[in-house]
mmCIF file with all atom_site columns, C-alpha atoms in Angstrom:
data_model
loop_
_atom_site.group_PDB
_atom_site.id
_atom_site.type_symbol
_atom_site.label_atom_id
_atom_site.label_alt_id
_atom_site.label_comp_id
_atom_site.label_asym_id
_atom_site.label_entity_id
_atom_site.label_seq_id
_atom_site.pdbx_PDB_ins_code
_atom_site.Cartn_x
_atom_site.Cartn_y
_atom_site.Cartn_z
_atom_site.occupancy
_atom_site.B_iso_or_equiv
_atom_site.pdbx_formal_charge
_atom_site.auth_seq_id
_atom_site.auth_comp_id
_atom_site.auth_asym_id
_atom_site.auth_atom_id
_atom_site.pdbx_PDB_model_num
ATOM 1   C CA . MET D 1 1   ? -14.201 -44.398 60.157  1.00 49.00 ? 1   MET D CA 1
ATOM 2   C CA . VAL D 1 2   ? -14.063 -40.659 61.428  1.00 54.00 ? 2   VAL D CA 1
ATOM 3   C CA . ALA D 1 3   ? -11.228 -39.943 63.696  1.00 63.00 ? 3   ALA D CA 1
ATOM 4   C CA . LEU D 1 4   ? -12.117 -38.815 67.330  1.00 75.00 ? 4   LEU D CA 1
ATOM 5   C CA . VAL D 1 5   ? -11.340 -35.236 67.980  1.00 90.00 ? 5   VAL D CA 1
ATOM 6   C CA . ILE D 1 6   ? -10.843 -34.121 71.592  1.00 95.00 ? 6   ILE D CA 1
ATOM 7   C CA . ARG D 1 7   ? -9.130  -30.493 71.758  1.00 96.00 ? 7   ARG D CA 1
ATOM 8   C CA . GLU D 1 8   ? -8.279  -27.960 74.319  1.00 97.00 ? 8   GLU D CA 1
ATOM 9   C CA . ALA D 1 9   ? -11.022 -25.318 74.502  1.00 97.00 ? 9   ALA D CA 1
ATOM 10  C CA . THR D 1 10  ? -10.486 -21.521 74.335  1.00 96.00 ? 10  THR D CA 1
ATOM 11  C CA . ILE D 1 11  ? -12.688 -18.447 74.863  1.00 95.00 ? 11  ILE D CA 1
ATOM 12  C CA . ASP D 1 12  ? -13.563 -18.697 71.401  1.00 97.00 ? 12  ASP D CA 1
ATOM 13  C CA . ASP D 1 13  ? -15.438 -21.607 71.913  1.00 97.00 ? 13  ASP D CA 1
ATOM 14  C CA . TYR D 1 14  ? -17.655 -20.041 74.238  1.00 96.00 ? 14  TYR D CA 1
ATOM 15  C CA . ASN D 1 15  ? -20.869 -20.627 72.083  1.00 96.00 ? 15  ASN D CA 1
ATOM 16  C CA . ILE D 1 16  ? -20.285 -24.199 72.032  1.00 95.00 ? 16  ILE D CA 1
ATOM 17  C CA . ILE D 1 17  ? -19.516 -24.405 75.725  1.00 96.00 ? 17  ILE D CA 1
ATOM 18  C CA . GLU D 1 18  ? -22.745 -22.674 76.577  1.00 96.00 ? 18  GLU D CA 1
ATOM 19  C CA . ALA D 1 19  ? -24.881 -24.733 74.151  1.00 94.00 ? 19  ALA D CA 1
ATOM 20  C CA . LEU D 1 20  ? -23.519 -28.117 75.594  1.00 94.00 ? 20  LEU D CA 1
ATOM 21  C CA . SER D 1 21  ? -24.321 -26.207 78.943  1.00 94.00 ? 21  SER D CA 1
ATOM 22  C CA . VAL D 1 22  ? -27.929 -25.477 78.083  1.00 93.00 ? 22  VAL D CA 1
ATOM 23  C CA . ASN D 1 23  ? -28.364 -29.075 77.203  1.00 91.00 ? 23  ASN D CA 1
ATOM 24  C CA . PHE D 1 24  ? -27.089 -30.135 80.348  1.00 89.00 ? 24  PHE D CA 1
ATOM 25  C CA . ASN D 1 25  ? -28.931 -27.913 82.325  1.00 90.00 ? 25  ASN D CA 1
ATOM 26  C CA . THR D 1 26  ? -32.128 -28.745 80.697  1.00 88.00 ? 26  THR D CA 1
ATOM 27  C CA . ARG D 1 27  ? -31.672 -32.534 81.079  1.00 85.00 ? 27  ARG D CA 1
ATOM 28  C CA . TYR D 1 28  ? -30.586 -32.543 84.583  1.00 82.00 ? 28  TYR D CA 1
ATOM 29  C CA . TYR D 1 29  ? -31.877 -29.565 86.276  1.00 84.00 ? 29  TYR D CA 1
ATOM 30  C CA . GLY D 1 30  ? -34.625 -28.193 84.220  1.00 85.00 ? 30  GLY D CA 1
ATOM 31  C CA . ILE D 1 31  ? -33.862 -24.576 84.760  1.00 84.00 ? 31  ILE D CA 1
ATOM 32  C CA . PRO D 1 32  ? -32.666 -21.659 82.842  1.00 86.00 ? 32  PRO D CA 1
ATOM 33  C CA . LEU D 1 33  ? -28.873 -21.186 82.686  1.00 90.00 ? 33  LEU D CA 1
ATOM 34  C CA . ASN D 1 34  ? -27.195 -17.960 83.732  1.00 93.00 ? 34  ASN D CA 1
ATOM 35  C CA . THR D 1 35  ? -25.482 -17.143 80.880  1.00 93.00 ? 35  THR D CA 1
ATOM 36  C CA . GLU D 1 36  ? -23.131 -14.325 82.520  1.00 95.00 ? 36  GLU D CA 1
ATOM 37  C CA . LYS D 1 37  ? -22.267 -16.859 85.572  1.00 95.00 ? 37  LYS D CA 1
ATOM 38  C CA . LEU D 1 38  ? -21.412 -19.380 82.817  1.00 95.00 ? 38  LEU D CA 1
ATOM 39  C CA . ARG D 1 39  ? -19.186 -16.956 80.867  1.00 96.00 ? 39  ARG D CA 1
ATOM 40  C CA . ARG D 1 40  ? -17.451 -15.825 84.286  1.00 96.00 ? 40  ARG D CA 1
ATOM 41  C CA . TRP D 1 41  ? -17.255 -19.543 85.252  1.00 96.00 ? 41  TRP D CA 1
ATOM 42  C CA . THR D 1 42  ? -15.708 -20.370 81.621  1.00 96.00 ? 42  THR D CA 1
ATOM 43  C CA . LYS D 1 43  ? -12.808 -17.417 81.946  1.00 95.00 ? 43  LYS D CA 1
ATOM 44  C CA . HIS D 1 44  ? -12.003 -18.717 85.422  1.00 94.00 ? 44  HIS D CA 1
ATOM 45  C CA . VAL D 1 45  ? -11.794 -22.511 84.318  1.00 95.00 ? 45  VAL D CA 1
ATOM 46  C CA . LEU D 1 46  ? -9.799  -21.576 81.296  1.00 95.00 ? 46  LEU D CA 1
ATOM 47  C CA . ASP D 1 47  ? -7.234  -19.218 83.378  1.00 94.00 ? 47  ASP D CA 1
ATOM 48  C CA . ASN D 1 48  ? -7.118  -21.901 85.996  1.00 91.00 ? 48  ASN D CA 1
ATOM 49  C CA . GLY D 1 49  ? -7.462  -25.252 84.579  1.00 93.00 ? 49  GLY D CA 1
ATOM 50  C CA . VAL D 1 50  ? -8.812  -26.767 81.394  1.00 97.00 ? 50  VAL D CA 1
ATOM 51  C CA . ILE D 1 51  ? -11.882 -27.285 79.134  1.00 97.00 ? 51  ILE D CA 1
ATOM 52  C CA . TYR D 1 52  ? -11.645 -30.270 76.503  1.00 98.00 ? 52  TYR D CA 1
ATOM 53  C CA . LEU D 1 53  ? -14.152 -30.566 73.871  1.00 97.00 ? 53  LEU D CA 1
ATOM 54  C CA . SER D 1 54  ? -15.388 -33.398 71.700  1.00 95.00 ? 54  SER D CA 1
ATOM 55  C CA . LYS D 1 55  ? -17.743 -32.970 68.707  1.00 90.00 ? 55  LYS D CA 1
ATOM 56  C CA . SER D 1 56  ? -20.726 -32.833 71.218  1.00 91.00 ? 56  SER D CA 1
ATOM 57  C CA . GLY D 1 57  ? -19.514 -32.989 74.726  1.00 95.00 ? 57  GLY D CA 1
ATOM 58  C CA . LEU D 1 58  ? -16.949 -31.441 77.185  1.00 96.00 ? 58  LEU D CA 1
ATOM 59  C CA . ILE D 1 59  ? -15.304 -31.823 80.520  1.00 97.00 ? 59  ILE D CA 1
ATOM 60  C CA . ALA D 1 60  ? -13.980 -29.018 82.678  1.00 97.00 ? 60  ALA D CA 1
ATOM 61  C CA . GLY D 1 61  ? -11.959 -28.455 85.850  1.00 97.00 ? 61  GLY D CA 1
ATOM 62  C CA . PHE D 1 62  ? -9.184  -26.399 87.651  1.00 94.00 ? 62  PHE D CA 1
ATOM 63  C CA . ILE D 1 63  ? -6.162  -27.401 89.448  1.00 95.00 ? 63  ILE D CA 1
ATOM 64  C CA . ALA D 1 64  ? -6.577  -26.868 93.447  1.00 94.00 ? 64  ALA D CA 1
ATOM 65  C CA . ASP D 1 65  ? -4.380  -27.453 96.278  1.00 93.00 ? 65  ASP D CA 1
ATOM 66  C CA . ASP D 1 66  ? -5.546  -29.519 99.365  1.00 89.00 ? 66  ASP D CA 1
ATOM 67  C CA . PRO D 1 67  ? -3.735  -28.171 102.338 1.00 86.00 ? 67  PRO D CA 1
ATOM 68  C CA . ILE D 1 68  ? -5.144  -30.947 104.608 1.00 89.00 ? 68  ILE D CA 1
ATOM 69  C CA . ARG D 1 69  ? -3.272  -33.640 102.965 1.00 87.00 ? 69  ARG D CA 1
ATOM 70  C CA . ASP D 1 70  ? -0.952  -31.906 100.815 1.00 90.00 ? 70  ASP D CA 1
ATOM 71  C CA . HIS D 1 71  ? -2.139  -32.971 97.526  1.00 92.00 ? 71  HIS D CA 1
ATOM 72  C CA . THR D 1 72  ? -2.565  -30.872 94.290  1.00 95.00 ? 72  THR D CA 1
ATOM 73  C CA . VAL D 1 73  ? -5.743  -32.043 92.710  1.00 95.00 ? 73  VAL D CA 1
ATOM 74  C CA . LEU D 1 74  ? -7.978  -31.667 89.505  1.00 96.00 ? 74  LEU D CA 1
ATOM 75  C CA . VAL D 1 75  ? -11.114 -30.732 90.386  1.00 94.00 ? 75  VAL D CA 1
ATOM 76  C CA . GLU D 1 76  ? -13.798 -31.559 87.574  1.00 95.00 ? 76  GLU D CA 1
ATOM 77  C CA . ASN D 1 77  ? -16.415 -28.730 87.464  1.00 93.00 ? 77  ASN D CA 1
ATOM 78  C CA . ALA D 1 78  ? -18.287 -30.059 84.490  1.00 93.00 ? 78  ALA D CA 1
ATOM 79  C CA . TRP D 1 79  ? -18.569 -33.404 82.434  1.00 93.00 ? 79  TRP D CA 1
ATOM 80  C CA . TYR D 1 80  ? -21.038 -34.180 79.876  1.00 91.00 ? 80  TYR D CA 1
ATOM 81  C CA . SER D 1 81  ? -21.443 -35.677 76.774  1.00 91.00 ? 81  SER D CA 1
ATOM 82  C CA . GLU D 1 82  ? -24.197 -36.347 73.957  1.00 89.00 ? 82  GLU D CA 1
ATOM 83  C CA . ASP D 1 83  ? -21.949 -38.119 71.621  1.00 84.00 ? 83  ASP D CA 1
ATOM 84  C CA . ARG D 1 84  ? -20.624 -41.147 73.846  1.00 84.00 ? 84  ARG D CA 1
ATOM 85  C CA . THR D 1 85  ? -17.159 -39.539 73.961  1.00 91.00 ? 85  THR D CA 1
ATOM 86  C CA . GLY D 1 86  ? -17.419 -39.203 77.594  1.00 90.00 ? 86  GLY D CA 1
ATOM 87  C CA . VAL D 1 87  ? -14.836 -41.880 78.254  1.00 92.00 ? 87  VAL D CA 1
ATOM 88  C CA . GLN D 1 88  ? -12.067 -40.308 75.882  1.00 95.00 ? 88  GLN D CA 1
ATOM 89  C CA . LEU D 1 89  ? -12.995 -36.627 77.469  1.00 96.00 ? 89  LEU D CA 1
ATOM 90  C CA . LEU D 1 90  ? -12.345 -38.237 80.884  1.00 96.00 ? 90  LEU D CA 1
ATOM 91  C CA . ARG D 1 91  ? -8.975  -40.050 79.772  1.00 96.00 ? 91  ARG D CA 1
ATOM 92  C CA . ARG D 1 92  ? -7.745  -36.906 78.260  1.00 97.00 ? 92  ARG D CA 1
ATOM 93  C CA . PHE D 1 93  ? -8.546  -34.924 81.485  1.00 97.00 ? 93  PHE D CA 1
ATOM 94  C CA . ILE D 1 94  ? -6.785  -37.610 83.797  1.00 97.00 ? 94  ILE D CA 1
ATOM 95  C CA . GLN D 1 95  ? -3.829  -37.141 81.489  1.00 97.00 ? 95  GLN D CA 1
ATOM 96  C CA . TYR D 1 96  ? -3.839  -33.153 81.883  1.00 97.00 ? 96  TYR D CA 1
ATOM 97  C CA . GLY D 1 97  ? -3.843  -33.868 85.465  1.00 97.00 ? 97  GLY D CA 1
ATOM 98  C CA . ARG D 1 98  ? -0.922  -36.367 85.032  1.00 97.00 ? 98  ARG D CA 1
ATOM 99  C CA . ASP D 1 99  ? 1.002   -33.765 83.032  1.00 97.00 ? 99  ASP D CA 1
ATOM 100 C CA . ASN D 1 100 ? 0.582   -30.709 85.409  1.00 96.00 ? 100 ASN D CA 1
ATOM 101 C CA . GLY D 1 101 ? 1.599   -32.443 88.578  1.00 96.00 ? 101 GLY D CA 1
ATOM 102 C CA . CYS D 1 102 ? -1.680  -33.390 90.266  1.00 96.00 ? 102 CYS D CA 1
ATOM 103 C CA . ASP D 1 103 ? -1.893  -36.008 92.694  1.00 96.00 ? 103 ASP D CA 1
ATOM 104 C CA . GLU D 1 104 ? -5.224  -36.857 92.278  1.00 95.00 ? 104 GLU D CA 1
ATOM 105 C CA . VAL D 1 105 ? -8.423  -36.236 90.081  1.00 97.00 ? 105 VAL D CA 1
ATOM 106 C CA . ARG D 1 106 ? -11.951 -35.403 91.852  1.00 94.00 ? 106 ARG D CA 1
ATOM 107 C CA . MET D 1 107 ? -14.938 -36.206 89.792  1.00 94.00 ? 107 MET D CA 1
ATOM 108 C CA . THR D 1 108 ? -18.378 -35.206 91.285  1.00 88.00 ? 108 THR D CA 1
ATOM 109 C CA . THR D 1 109 ? -21.615 -37.212 90.284  1.00 85.00 ? 109 THR D CA 1
ATOM 110 C CA . LEU D 1 110 ? -25.134 -36.200 90.715  1.00 79.00 ? 110 LEU D CA 1
ATOM 111 C CA . ASN D 1 111 ? -27.908 -37.777 92.307  1.00 80.00 ? 111 ASN D CA 1
ATOM 112 C CA . ASN D 1 112 ? -29.275 -38.342 89.066  1.00 77.00 ? 112 ASN D CA 1
ATOM 113 C CA . THR D 1 113 ? -26.318 -39.306 87.045  1.00 79.00 ? 113 THR D CA 1
ATOM 114 C CA . PRO D 1 114 ? -26.688 -42.429 85.049  1.00 79.00 ? 114 PRO D CA 1
ATOM 115 C CA . ALA D 1 115 ? -25.533 -45.716 86.620  1.00 85.00 ? 115 ALA D CA 1
ATOM 116 C CA . ARG D 1 116 ? -23.181 -46.375 83.645  1.00 85.00 ? 116 ARG D CA 1
ATOM 117 C CA . ALA D 1 117 ? -21.307 -43.310 84.608  1.00 85.00 ? 117 ALA D CA 1
ATOM 118 C CA . THR D 1 118 ? -20.597 -44.445 87.910  1.00 87.00 ? 118 THR D CA 1
ATOM 119 C CA . ALA D 1 119 ? -19.657 -47.798 86.947  1.00 90.00 ? 119 ALA D CA 1
ATOM 120 C CA . LEU D 1 120 ? -17.317 -46.024 84.484  1.00 90.00 ? 120 LEU D CA 1
ATOM 121 C CA . LEU D 1 121 ? -15.537 -44.325 87.517  1.00 92.00 ? 121 LEU D CA 1
ATOM 122 C CA . SER D 1 122 ? -15.210 -47.070 89.479  1.00 93.00 ? 122 SER D CA 1
ATOM 123 C CA . ARG D 1 123 ? -13.886 -49.438 86.619  1.00 94.00 ? 123 ARG D CA 1
ATOM 124 C CA . MET D 1 124 ? -11.089 -46.428 86.145  1.00 94.00 ? 124 MET D CA 1
ATOM 125 C CA . GLY D 1 125 ? -10.060 -46.815 89.718  1.00 95.00 ? 125 GLY D CA 1
ATOM 126 C CA . PHE D 1 126 ? -11.831 -44.068 91.298  1.00 94.00 ? 126 PHE D CA 1
ATOM 127 C CA . GLU D 1 127 ? -13.385 -44.507 94.618  1.00 93.00 ? 127 GLU D CA 1
ATOM 128 C CA . GLU D 1 128 ? -16.224 -42.867 96.525  1.00 87.00 ? 128 GLU D CA 1
ATOM 129 C CA . ILE D 1 129 ? -14.792 -40.316 98.993  1.00 85.00 ? 129 ILE D CA 1
ATOM 130 C CA . GLU D 1 130 ? -17.444 -37.903 100.212 1.00 81.00 ? 130 GLU D CA 1
ATOM 131 C CA . ILE D 1 131 ? -21.218 -37.621 99.580  1.00 78.00 ? 131 ILE D CA 1
ATOM 132 C CA . SER D 1 132 ? -22.120 -33.787 99.117  1.00 79.00 ? 132 SER D CA 1
ATOM 133 C CA . HIS D 1 133 ? -25.262 -31.875 100.557 1.00 79.00 ? 133 HIS D CA 1
ATOM 134 C CA . ARG D 1 134 ? -26.999 -28.795 99.430  1.00 78.00 ? 134 ARG D CA 1
ATOM 135 C CA . LEU D 1 135 ? -28.761 -26.163 101.551 1.00 86.00 ? 135 LEU D CA 1
ATOM 136 C CA . THR D 1 136 ? -30.904 -23.803 99.350  1.00 84.00 ? 136 THR D CA 1
ATOM 137 C CA . LEU D 1 137 ? -30.553 -20.444 100.868 1.00 89.00 ? 137 LEU D CA 1
#
Protein backbone atom coordinates (compact mmCIF):
# COMPACT_ATOMS: atom_id res chain seq x y z
CA MET A 1 0.00 0.00 0.00
CA VAL A 2 1.33 3.44 -0.97
CA ALA A 3 1.32 6.03 1.81
CA LEU A 4 -0.81 9.10 1.19
CA VAL A 5 1.27 12.25 0.98
CA ILE A 6 -0.29 15.61 1.75
CA ARG A 7 2.27 18.38 1.60
CA GLU A 8 2.40 22.13 1.84
CA ALA A 9 2.89 23.81 -1.53
CA THR A 10 5.48 26.42 -2.41
CA ILE A 11 5.67 28.74 -5.39
CA ASP A 12 7.80 26.05 -7.06
CA ASP A 13 4.60 23.97 -7.25
CA TYR A 14 2.89 26.54 -9.46
CA ASN A 15 2.72 24.23 -12.51
CA ILE A 16 0.93 21.56 -10.44
CA ILE A 17 -1.47 24.16 -9.02
CA GLU A 18 -2.14 25.48 -12.53
CA ALA A 19 -2.83 22.01 -13.97
CA LEU A 20 -5.29 21.19 -11.18
CA SER A 21 -6.93 24.61 -11.56
CA VAL A 22 -7.36 24.10 -15.31
CA ASN A 23 -9.02 20.74 -14.67
CA PHE A 24 -11.33 22.26 -12.04
CA ASN A 25 -12.21 25.22 -14.24
CA THR A 26 -12.99 22.95 -17.19
CA ARG A 27 -15.15 20.63 -15.09
CA TYR A 28 -17.13 23.20 -13.10
CA TYR A 29 -17.07 26.43 -15.11
CA GLY A 30 -16.30 25.44 -18.68
CA ILE A 31 -14.31 28.61 -19.35
CA PRO A 32 -10.62 29.29 -19.94
CA LEU A 33 -8.45 29.92 -16.90
CA ASN A 34 -6.68 33.26 -16.60
CA THR A 35 -3.22 31.99 -15.70
CA GLU A 36 -1.85 35.45 -14.89
CA LYS A 37 -4.58 35.95 -12.28
CA LEU A 38 -3.98 32.41 -11.01
CA ARG A 39 -0.28 33.20 -10.56
CA ARG A 40 -1.12 36.36 -8.53
CA TRP A 41 -3.74 34.43 -6.50
CA THR A 42 -1.26 31.62 -5.78
CA LYS A 43 1.33 34.09 -4.50
CA HIS A 44 -1.29 35.87 -2.36
CA VAL A 45 -2.50 32.64 -0.79
CA LEU A 46 1.02 31.39 -0.14
CA ASP A 47 1.93 34.75 1.44
CA ASN A 48 -1.22 34.88 3.62
CA GLY A 49 -2.29 31.29 4.12
CA VAL A 50 -1.62 27.83 2.80
CA ILE A 51 -2.03 25.50 -0.15
CA TYR A 52 -1.87 21.76 0.48
CA LEU A 53 -1.31 19.30 -2.34
CA SER A 54 -1.95 15.60 -2.74
CA LYS A 55 -1.01 13.59 -5.80
CA SER A 56 -3.99 15.01 -7.73
CA GLY A 57 -5.73 17.44 -5.42
CA LEU A 58 -5.40 20.67 -3.54
CA ILE A 59 -6.97 22.80 -0.86
CA ALA A 60 -6.12 26.46 -0.40
CA GLY A 61 -7.09 29.34 1.80
CA PHE A 62 -5.95 32.27 3.84
CA ILE A 63 -6.40 33.58 7.36
CA ALA A 64 -8.63 36.62 7.81
CA ASP A 65 -10.09 38.52 10.73
CA ASP A 66 -13.86 38.75 11.12
CA PRO A 67 -14.25 42.11 12.88
CA ILE A 68 -17.99 41.68 13.43
CA ARG A 69 -17.65 38.56 15.58
CA ASP A 70 -14.04 39.10 16.69
CA HIS A 71 -13.02 35.77 15.14
CA THR A 72 -9.96 34.70 13.20
CA VAL A 73 -11.09 32.63 10.24
CA LEU A 74 -9.36 30.26 7.84
CA VAL A 75 -11.20 30.95 4.56
CA GLU A 76 -11.06 28.25 1.90
CA ASN A 77 -10.63 29.48 -1.68
CA ALA A 78 -10.13 26.20 -3.51
CA TRP A 79 -10.80 22.55 -2.75
CA TYR A 80 -10.50 20.05 -5.55
CA SER A 81 -9.41 16.46 -5.75
CA GLU A 82 -9.20 14.03 -8.64
CA ASP A 83 -7.77 11.21 -6.54
CA ARG A 84 -10.19 10.81 -3.61
CA THR A 85 -7.86 12.64 -1.21
CA GLY A 86 -10.36 15.43 -0.55
CA VAL A 87 -11.07 14.29 3.02
CA GLN A 88 -7.39 14.11 3.93
CA LEU A 89 -6.76 17.52 2.36
CA LEU A 90 -9.66 18.99 4.33
CA ARG A 91 -8.48 17.46 7.62
CA ARG A 92 -4.99 18.89 7.13
CA PHE A 93 -6.50 22.29 6.28
CA ILE A 94 -8.58 22.24 9.48
CA GLN A 95 -5.46 21.34 11.47
CA TYR A 96 -3.65 24.30 9.90
CA GLY A 97 -6.46 26.53 11.21
CA ARG A 98 -6.13 25.06 14.70
CA ASP A 99 -2.35 25.38 14.64
CA ASN A 100 -2.59 29.04 13.61
CA GLY A 101 -5.09 30.23 16.20
CA CYS A 102 -8.19 30.31 14.00
CA ASP A 103 -11.61 30.23 15.61
CA GLU A 104 -13.30 28.66 12.60
CA VAL A 105 -12.86 27.35 9.07
CA ARG A 106 -15.16 28.58 6.31
CA MET A 107 -15.73 26.38 3.29
CA THR A 108 -17.49 27.43 0.10
CA THR A 109 -19.45 25.09 -2.13
CA LEU A 110 -20.72 25.77 -5.63
CA ASN A 111 -24.27 25.17 -6.78
CA ASN A 112 -22.94 22.12 -8.67
CA THR A 113 -20.74 20.74 -5.90
CA PRO A 114 -21.27 16.98 -5.66
CA ALA A 115 -23.76 16.06 -2.92
CA ARG A 116 -21.19 13.73 -1.32
CA ALA A 117 -18.92 16.74 -0.66
CA THR A 118 -21.63 18.77 1.08
CA ALA A 119 -22.70 15.68 3.04
CA LEU A 120 -19.08 15.20 4.13
CA LEU A 121 -18.92 18.78 5.38
CA SER A 122 -22.10 18.23 7.42
CA ARG A 123 -20.75 14.99 8.90
CA MET A 124 -17.55 16.81 9.90
CA GLY A 125 -19.57 19.42 11.80
CA PHE A 126 -19.76 22.24 9.26
CA GLU A 127 -23.03 24.13 9.19
CA GLU A 128 -24.51 26.12 6.35
CA ILE A 129 -24.35 29.76 7.40
CA GLU A 130 -24.93 31.78 4.28
CA ILE A 131 -25.75 31.57 0.60
CA SER A 132 -23.73 33.66 -1.84
CA HIS A 133 -25.19 35.36 -4.88
CA ARG A 134 -23.29 36.65 -7.89
CA LEU A 135 -24.06 39.47 -10.31
CA THR A 136 -21.91 39.40 -13.42
CA LEU A 137 -20.90 42.92 -14.44
